Short mmCIF file of C-alpha atoms and ligand atoms in Angstrom, two decimals:
data_model
loop_
_atom_site.label_atom_id
_atom_site.label_comp_id
_atom_site.label_asym_id
_atom_site.label_seq_id
_atom_site.Cartn_x
_atom_site.Cartn_y
_atom_site.Cartn_z
CA UNK A 1 88.97 104.01 28.05
CA UNK A 2 88.28 106.57 30.92
CA UNK A 3 91.00 107.70 32.27
CA UNK A 4 92.23 108.56 36.03
CA UNK A 5 93.61 111.72 37.94
CA UNK A 6 96.83 110.90 37.65
CA UNK A 7 97.79 113.14 40.19
CA UNK A 8 96.60 110.58 42.85
CA UNK A 9 99.19 108.33 41.63
CA UNK A 10 102.11 110.61 42.54
CA UNK A 11 100.91 110.44 46.33
CA UNK A 12 103.65 108.52 48.43
CA UNK A 13 102.49 106.00 50.51
CA UNK A 14 99.31 106.01 52.18
CA UNK A 15 97.77 109.01 54.50
CA UNK A 16 100.10 109.28 57.78
CA UNK A 17 97.55 108.40 60.17
CA UNK A 18 97.00 105.26 58.02
CA UNK A 19 99.85 104.02 57.42
CA UNK A 20 100.35 104.44 61.62
CA UNK A 21 97.07 102.83 62.30
CA UNK A 22 98.29 99.78 59.91
CA UNK A 23 101.56 99.54 61.62
CA UNK A 24 99.60 99.36 65.44
CA UNK A 25 96.97 96.95 63.99
CA UNK A 26 99.84 94.49 62.93
CA UNK A 27 101.47 95.19 66.07
CA UNK A 28 98.18 94.33 68.16
CA UNK A 29 97.69 91.09 65.77
CA UNK A 30 101.17 89.60 66.77
CA UNK A 31 100.86 90.84 70.38
CA UNK A 32 97.47 90.10 71.49
CA UNK A 33 98.38 90.55 75.32
CA UNK A 34 100.04 94.10 75.17
CA UNK A 35 97.92 96.89 76.36
CA UNK A 36 98.46 99.79 74.09
CA UNK A 37 98.07 103.30 75.12
CA UNK A 38 97.46 105.89 72.23
CA UNK A 39 98.84 109.19 72.00
CA UNK A 40 99.23 109.19 68.30
CA UNK A 41 96.33 110.75 66.12
CA UNK A 42 95.12 113.92 67.92
CA UNK A 43 91.70 112.27 68.70
CA UNK A 44 89.97 113.36 71.56
CA UNK A 45 88.77 110.88 74.87
CA UNK A 46 86.50 112.83 77.03
CA UNK A 47 82.96 112.48 76.13
CA UNK A 48 80.48 115.73 74.95
CA UNK A 49 79.92 118.14 77.43
CA UNK A 50 76.21 117.92 79.32
CA UNK A 51 75.10 121.28 77.35
CA UNK A 52 76.22 119.71 73.82
CA UNK A 53 74.50 116.47 74.74
CA UNK A 54 71.30 118.18 76.04
CA UNK A 55 70.90 120.48 72.86
CA UNK A 56 71.49 117.17 70.44
CA UNK A 57 69.18 115.12 72.52
CA UNK A 58 66.62 118.44 72.32
CA UNK A 59 67.17 118.80 68.47
CA UNK A 60 66.41 114.87 67.96
CA UNK A 61 63.26 115.31 69.44
CA UNK A 62 62.51 118.22 67.25
CA UNK A 63 63.34 115.81 64.14
CA UNK A 64 60.67 113.58 65.24
CA UNK A 65 57.60 115.65 64.85
CA UNK A 66 56.30 117.21 61.54
CA UNK A 67 55.90 120.89 62.85
CA UNK A 68 59.44 121.32 63.76
CA UNK A 69 61.12 118.29 61.54
CA UNK A 70 64.25 120.08 59.50
CA UNK A 71 65.65 119.20 56.17
CA UNK A 72 68.27 120.35 54.16
CA UNK A 73 69.82 123.00 56.03
CA UNK A 74 70.55 126.57 54.44
CA UNK A 75 73.91 126.79 52.11
CA UNK A 76 75.97 128.68 54.80
CA UNK A 77 74.64 126.80 57.89
CA UNK A 78 71.68 127.97 60.10
CA UNK A 79 71.56 131.43 61.20
CA UNK A 80 71.34 130.60 65.05
CA UNK A 81 74.68 129.10 64.37
CA UNK A 82 76.49 131.49 62.15
CA UNK A 83 75.45 134.63 64.55
CA UNK A 84 76.80 132.42 67.86
CA UNK A 85 79.81 132.27 66.16
CA UNK A 86 80.10 135.92 64.91
CA UNK A 87 79.23 136.99 68.25
CA UNK A 88 81.54 134.74 70.66
CA UNK A 89 84.67 134.06 68.31
CA UNK A 90 85.05 137.61 66.59
CA UNK A 91 82.87 140.39 68.14
CA UNK A 92 83.72 139.42 71.34
CA UNK A 93 87.33 139.62 70.28
CA UNK A 94 87.09 142.91 68.81
CA UNK A 95 86.92 141.47 65.16
CA UNK A 96 84.73 142.77 62.47
CA UNK A 97 83.46 139.41 60.96
CA UNK A 98 79.87 138.88 59.91
CA UNK A 99 77.84 136.13 60.09
CA UNK A 100 77.39 136.16 56.34
CA UNK A 101 81.04 135.74 56.25
CA UNK A 102 81.05 132.61 58.12
CA UNK A 103 80.51 128.90 56.06
CA UNK A 104 79.58 125.86 58.70
CA UNK A 105 80.98 122.82 57.33
CA UNK A 106 81.76 119.12 58.61
CA UNK A 107 84.92 120.06 59.88
CA UNK A 108 88.13 121.77 59.35
CA UNK A 109 90.03 118.90 57.43
CA UNK A 110 87.47 119.13 54.71
CA UNK A 111 87.88 122.51 54.78
CA UNK A 112 91.43 122.79 54.29
CA UNK A 113 91.41 120.14 51.86
CA UNK A 114 88.83 121.76 49.73
CA UNK A 115 89.74 125.42 49.71
CA UNK A 116 92.62 125.07 47.54
CA UNK A 117 89.57 124.58 44.48
CA UNK A 118 88.99 127.92 44.23
CA UNK A 119 92.54 128.82 43.26
CA UNK A 120 94.51 128.75 40.30
CA UNK A 121 96.59 125.35 39.19
CA UNK A 122 99.55 127.17 38.74
CA UNK A 123 99.67 129.27 42.44
CA UNK A 124 102.76 128.34 44.51
CA UNK A 125 101.80 126.98 47.70
CA UNK A 126 104.14 127.86 51.11
CA UNK A 127 103.68 125.34 53.95
CA UNK A 128 105.44 125.35 57.02
CA UNK A 129 107.66 122.16 57.05
CA UNK A 130 106.73 119.62 59.46
CA UNK A 131 103.33 120.41 58.38
CA UNK A 132 99.66 118.87 58.95
CA UNK A 133 99.62 116.33 55.74
CA UNK A 134 96.26 117.30 54.26
CA UNK A 135 97.39 120.81 53.25
CA UNK A 136 99.98 119.38 50.95
CA UNK A 137 98.55 116.31 49.79
CA UNK A 138 95.02 117.99 48.72
CA UNK A 139 97.28 120.16 46.69
CA UNK A 140 99.26 117.36 45.27
CA UNK A 141 95.61 115.46 44.18
CA UNK A 142 94.68 118.93 42.52
CA UNK A 143 98.34 118.65 40.59
CA UNK A 144 99.71 121.85 42.05
CA UNK A 145 102.90 120.59 43.79
CA UNK A 146 105.01 119.18 40.66
CA UNK A 147 107.19 116.03 41.11
CA UNK A 148 108.20 114.21 44.51
CA UNK A 149 111.56 113.40 45.36
CA UNK A 150 111.88 110.64 47.66
CA UNK A 151 115.27 111.39 48.86
CA UNK A 152 114.37 115.02 50.13
CA UNK A 153 110.67 114.11 50.64
CA UNK A 154 110.27 117.26 48.85
CA UNK A 155 107.68 118.28 46.16
CA UNK A 156 109.36 120.39 43.47
CA UNK A 157 106.64 123.40 43.19
CA UNK A 158 105.82 123.50 46.83
CA UNK A 159 107.72 126.40 49.26
CA UNK A 160 108.97 124.67 52.46
CA UNK A 161 109.13 127.01 55.06
CA UNK A 162 110.96 125.01 57.88
CA UNK A 163 109.99 125.15 61.72
CA UNK A 164 112.53 123.98 63.89
CA UNK A 165 114.08 124.71 67.13
CA UNK A 166 116.79 126.63 65.24
CA UNK A 167 114.24 128.88 64.05
CA UNK A 168 111.78 128.78 67.22
CA UNK A 169 109.47 126.94 65.14
CA UNK A 170 108.73 130.40 63.47
CA UNK A 171 108.80 130.27 60.08
CA UNK A 172 110.99 132.83 57.84
CA UNK A 173 109.24 134.39 54.94
CA UNK A 174 110.04 132.62 51.90
CA UNK A 175 112.58 133.69 49.66
CA UNK A 176 110.28 133.47 46.26
CA UNK A 177 106.96 134.73 46.92
CA UNK A 178 103.80 132.12 47.58
CA UNK A 179 100.61 132.73 46.08
CA UNK A 180 99.11 130.81 49.15
CA UNK A 181 100.34 130.28 52.33
CA UNK A 182 99.02 127.65 55.05
CA UNK A 183 99.81 128.44 58.51
CA UNK A 184 98.30 126.44 61.65
CA UNK A 185 98.59 128.29 64.51
CA UNK A 186 98.84 127.25 67.44
CA UNK A 187 100.56 124.99 65.28
CA UNK A 188 100.01 121.16 64.60
CA UNK A 189 102.13 119.06 64.83
CA UNK A 190 105.00 121.13 66.78
CA UNK A 191 102.70 122.44 69.48
CA UNK A 192 104.30 125.85 69.14
CA UNK A 193 102.64 129.49 68.15
CA UNK A 194 103.94 132.93 67.14
CA UNK A 195 102.97 135.90 68.97
CA UNK A 196 100.42 138.39 67.82
CA UNK A 197 103.09 140.79 66.50
CA UNK A 198 104.67 137.79 64.51
CA UNK A 199 101.33 137.10 62.96
CA UNK A 200 100.40 140.74 62.14
CA UNK A 201 104.07 140.69 60.21
CA UNK A 202 102.73 137.67 58.19
CA UNK A 203 99.59 139.65 57.37
CA UNK A 204 101.49 142.58 56.63
CA UNK A 205 103.74 140.15 54.20
CA UNK A 206 100.57 138.18 52.36
CA UNK A 207 99.17 141.92 51.55
CA UNK A 208 102.32 142.69 50.01
CA UNK A 209 103.26 139.90 47.79
CA UNK A 210 99.73 139.45 47.09
CA UNK A 211 99.30 136.06 48.41
CA UNK A 212 96.48 134.57 50.64
CA UNK A 213 96.80 133.12 53.81
CA UNK A 214 94.67 129.92 54.48
CA UNK A 215 94.63 130.05 58.43
CA UNK A 216 93.77 126.96 60.18
CA UNK A 217 92.80 128.13 63.95
CA UNK A 218 91.69 124.33 65.10
CA UNK A 219 93.86 124.61 68.16
CA UNK A 220 92.69 128.26 69.31
CA UNK A 221 91.16 127.01 72.46
CA UNK A 222 94.38 125.98 74.04
CA UNK A 223 95.91 129.60 73.84
CA UNK A 224 97.36 130.16 77.73
CA UNK A 225 99.41 133.14 76.55
CA UNK A 226 98.02 136.65 76.40
CA UNK A 227 100.43 137.81 73.28
CA UNK A 228 98.79 135.10 71.02
CA UNK A 229 95.96 136.14 68.63
CA UNK A 230 93.03 134.02 68.99
CA UNK A 231 92.04 134.77 65.05
CA UNK A 232 94.07 136.11 62.55
CA UNK A 233 91.29 138.67 62.32
CA UNK A 234 92.65 140.20 65.28
CA UNK A 235 95.82 141.72 62.98
CA UNK A 236 95.14 144.86 60.53
CA UNK A 237 94.91 144.02 56.83
CA UNK A 238 93.58 140.34 57.58
CA UNK A 239 90.37 140.96 55.64
CA UNK A 240 91.87 141.41 52.70
CA UNK A 241 94.45 138.55 52.97
CA UNK A 242 93.11 135.69 54.71
CA UNK A 243 90.64 132.82 55.27
CA UNK A 244 90.20 131.62 58.38
CA UNK A 245 89.44 127.73 59.27
CA UNK A 246 88.33 126.53 62.53
CA UNK A 247 87.13 123.24 63.87
CA UNK A 248 84.76 122.05 66.82
CA UNK A 249 86.90 118.88 67.30
CA UNK A 250 89.21 120.13 69.62
CA UNK A 251 87.72 122.99 71.65
CA UNK A 252 84.38 120.64 71.67
CA UNK A 253 85.20 117.21 71.32
CA UNK A 254 83.39 117.02 67.81
CA UNK A 255 85.99 114.60 66.25
CA UNK A 256 83.14 112.07 65.83
CA UNK A 257 80.32 114.82 65.55
CA UNK A 258 82.01 116.98 62.59
CA UNK A 259 81.38 120.35 62.65
CA UNK A 260 83.63 123.31 61.48
CA UNK A 261 83.49 126.44 59.86
CA UNK A 262 85.58 128.54 57.05
CA UNK A 263 85.68 132.24 57.19
CA UNK A 264 85.88 134.09 53.93
CA UNK A 265 85.99 138.15 54.14
CA UNK A 266 84.00 140.15 51.71
CA UNK A 267 87.11 142.26 51.11
CA UNK A 268 89.32 139.24 49.98
CA UNK A 269 89.45 139.80 46.56
CA UNK A 270 91.21 138.75 43.26
CA UNK A 271 91.03 141.85 41.07
CA UNK A 272 87.44 142.32 40.81
CA UNK A 273 86.46 138.68 41.91
CA UNK A 274 85.06 137.80 45.28
CA UNK A 275 86.33 134.76 46.76
CA UNK A 276 83.59 134.69 49.34
CA UNK A 277 81.38 134.48 46.15
CA UNK A 278 83.38 132.02 44.86
CA UNK A 279 83.07 129.75 48.15
CA UNK A 280 79.59 130.37 48.42
CA UNK A 281 78.92 128.92 44.93
CA UNK A 282 81.37 125.93 45.99
CA UNK A 283 79.65 124.97 48.92
CA UNK A 284 76.13 125.21 47.29
CA UNK A 285 77.22 123.19 44.80
CA UNK A 286 79.13 120.65 46.65
CA UNK A 287 77.66 120.52 50.04
CA UNK A 288 74.16 120.21 51.83
CA UNK A 289 75.19 121.62 55.04
CA UNK A 290 76.04 119.87 58.42
CA UNK A 291 73.28 118.24 60.03
CA UNK A 292 70.63 120.24 62.05
CA UNK A 293 70.96 118.20 65.27
CA UNK A 294 74.63 118.76 64.75
CA UNK A 295 74.60 122.45 64.28
CA UNK A 296 72.59 122.78 67.19
CA UNK A 297 75.28 120.99 69.28
CA UNK A 298 77.64 123.56 67.90
CA UNK A 299 75.04 126.41 69.12
CA UNK A 300 75.58 124.85 72.82
CA UNK A 301 79.22 125.05 72.58
CA UNK A 302 78.45 128.86 73.08
CA UNK A 303 76.07 128.80 75.78
CA UNK A 304 77.18 129.72 79.23
CA UNK A 305 76.82 126.07 80.69
CA UNK A 306 78.81 124.68 77.35
CA UNK A 307 81.54 127.63 77.93
CA UNK A 308 82.33 126.51 81.63
CA UNK A 309 81.81 123.03 80.58
CA UNK A 310 84.40 122.98 77.59
CA UNK A 311 86.78 125.56 79.75
CA UNK A 312 87.00 122.70 81.98
CA UNK A 313 87.75 120.11 79.21
CA UNK A 314 90.37 122.01 77.63
CA UNK A 315 91.97 122.31 81.15
CA UNK A 316 91.59 118.55 81.28
CA UNK A 317 94.00 118.25 78.17
CA UNK A 318 96.09 120.72 79.23
CA UNK A 319 97.05 118.97 82.39
CA UNK A 320 98.03 116.21 80.38
CA UNK A 321 100.11 118.68 78.39
CA UNK A 322 101.75 119.86 81.34
CA UNK A 323 102.27 116.22 82.53
CA UNK A 324 103.93 115.04 79.61
CA UNK A 325 106.00 117.97 78.82
CA UNK A 326 107.27 118.16 82.54
CA UNK A 327 107.79 114.52 82.99
CA UNK A 328 109.63 114.19 79.55
CA UNK A 329 112.01 116.93 80.42
CA UNK A 330 112.58 115.66 84.11
CA UNK A 331 113.68 112.25 82.17
CA UNK A 332 116.10 114.23 80.14
CA UNK A 333 114.09 114.90 76.70
CA UNK A 334 113.81 117.95 74.86
CA UNK A 335 110.61 118.95 74.47
CA UNK A 336 108.60 121.87 72.91
CA UNK A 337 104.86 122.55 72.87
CA UNK A 338 102.45 121.82 75.23
CA UNK A 339 101.75 125.42 76.37
CA UNK A 340 99.42 126.81 73.82
CA UNK A 341 98.74 123.50 71.91
CA UNK A 342 97.56 120.20 72.89
CA UNK A 343 100.75 118.48 71.39
CA UNK A 344 104.31 117.94 72.59
CA UNK A 345 106.92 117.71 70.16
CA UNK A 346 110.45 115.90 71.49
CA UNK A 347 113.55 115.24 69.77
CA UNK A 348 114.06 111.85 69.52
CA UNK A 349 116.97 110.31 71.77
CA UNK A 350 120.37 109.29 70.71
CA UNK A 351 120.10 110.23 67.15
CA UNK A 352 117.12 107.88 66.40
CA UNK A 353 114.92 108.58 63.36
CA UNK A 354 111.82 109.40 63.97
CA UNK A 355 110.03 106.09 62.78
CA UNK A 356 112.96 104.14 64.45
CA UNK A 357 111.89 105.90 68.01
CA UNK A 358 108.22 105.20 66.83
CA UNK A 359 108.68 101.22 66.38
CA UNK A 360 111.14 101.41 69.88
CA UNK A 361 108.34 103.32 71.73
CA UNK A 362 105.61 100.92 70.59
CA UNK A 363 107.32 97.75 70.99
CA UNK A 364 109.58 98.84 74.40
CA UNK A 365 106.55 100.94 76.04
CA UNK A 366 103.25 100.27 74.04
CA UNK A 367 102.98 103.60 73.54
CA UNK A 368 101.98 104.78 70.01
CA UNK A 369 102.93 108.26 69.21
CA UNK A 370 103.33 110.01 65.73
CA UNK A 371 106.64 110.13 63.80
CA UNK A 372 108.04 113.94 63.04
CA UNK A 373 109.37 113.11 59.92
CA UNK A 374 105.33 112.06 58.76
CA UNK A 375 104.65 115.69 58.89
CA UNK A 376 107.73 116.68 56.39
CA UNK A 377 111.32 116.55 56.34
CA UNK A 378 112.31 119.17 58.77
CA UNK A 379 110.37 117.02 61.19
CA UNK A 380 112.88 114.15 60.83
CA UNK A 381 114.63 113.70 64.24
CA UNK A 382 111.40 114.96 66.19
CA UNK A 383 108.35 113.02 67.69
CA UNK A 384 104.71 114.17 68.57
CA UNK A 385 102.57 113.02 71.53
CA UNK A 386 99.13 114.04 71.96
CA UNK A 387 97.46 115.23 75.18
CA UNK A 388 94.06 114.05 74.05
CA UNK A 389 94.47 110.88 76.23
CA UNK A 390 92.98 109.98 79.46
CA UNK A 391 94.99 111.75 82.72
CA UNK A 392 95.38 107.95 83.99
CA UNK A 393 96.69 106.81 80.68
CA UNK A 394 99.10 109.89 79.95
CA UNK A 395 100.50 109.08 83.59
CA UNK A 396 100.88 105.17 82.63
CA UNK A 397 102.46 106.30 79.33
CA UNK A 398 104.97 108.56 81.14
CA UNK A 399 106.01 105.97 83.36
CA UNK A 400 106.57 103.76 80.68
CA UNK A 401 108.53 105.98 78.65
CA UNK A 402 110.46 106.83 81.62
CA UNK A 403 111.61 103.36 82.49
CA UNK A 404 113.11 102.86 78.96
C1 MLT B 501 96.39 114.91 64.03
O1 MLT B 501 96.50 114.01 64.84
O2 MLT B 501 97.08 115.35 63.19
C2 MLT B 501 94.50 115.37 64.12
O3 MLT B 501 93.92 115.01 65.00
C3 MLT B 501 94.41 115.11 62.78
C4 MLT B 501 93.20 115.97 62.16
O4 MLT B 501 92.61 116.59 63.23
O5 MLT B 501 92.49 115.64 61.17
#
């Protein structure tokens, strides 16, 4: 008789956003006349920028002719895209990252779930609390997290680094040295971030204790403050301790298109073993490359027209973020984030739990958000709203919340 991977049985409930989707579907079925405004999952709402659409059309036409048709993409991604990434995301920022250190993928969610595969099972992971659930759940599936305590909502073998208003949402170095440290900056879900000097301290710490940092930079395009690093490789020593994951979902609206990349510097080694070589082996074996049409779309992100159009798109979402932040503050809410990230993190009013506030907002305002406790125990008493809605819906949602 076959056996299953028992670690899956340890996962409590369903994936956070699936749980929310089920709750919302049940509410809609029971109340078909209600018009919901969805500010829950961080999914974009604006159409792809014209420069991207144009590049996709052109690539589709190429696929229609034998001379220009493309089959499997190269293992690491097409050179035209890796060169554009190296040039714009790294060289232009004074960072020494070569095109051959970039691995194109179908998105940062997959990369952030898959990257743990190249590490030993008894490695200790450290995560911010609250945290993007994929980091923890993928390590649960791999059997790296020990046992789950439903009372504390914590795993015995995970090192939690609380990020709350008390520490300004900046994690402290853990008492016990971890092997793998997940950092998402600017942060999902809190919408806050750290300064470049604070990030440098994490790089120094990782190099000192021999840990690897898995750095998720999905929200980099939303940075507005000058003392915030746009990539971890702006920090000295990051090439020997950090893997960076980037997404095209939030800066270019690719949530439904799927494109991302991982940077694994060649100096990142465990003894004599290069992680770059391991990730290349993994990529070659388990992945057949992002589609040519999508990689051409990704290249257009770095064209002059693409850059200008996407700057406007980011500004559009950040206008929503400012409206939510200021509107909620004026209504008496305690609000965080929304300056360098498209997420607003608020304290739930009147000691409501995160899920109580979720239900209250859904039923009374017909607004969908995300309960903070879904991201980890330190998220209890907080709630996340995204700035990725349309401006009109964002304002309408605010009016509804203010009138509660
Ligand atoms: C979120 O809402 O946290 C994100 O959109 C989820 C994701 O990027 O996978």
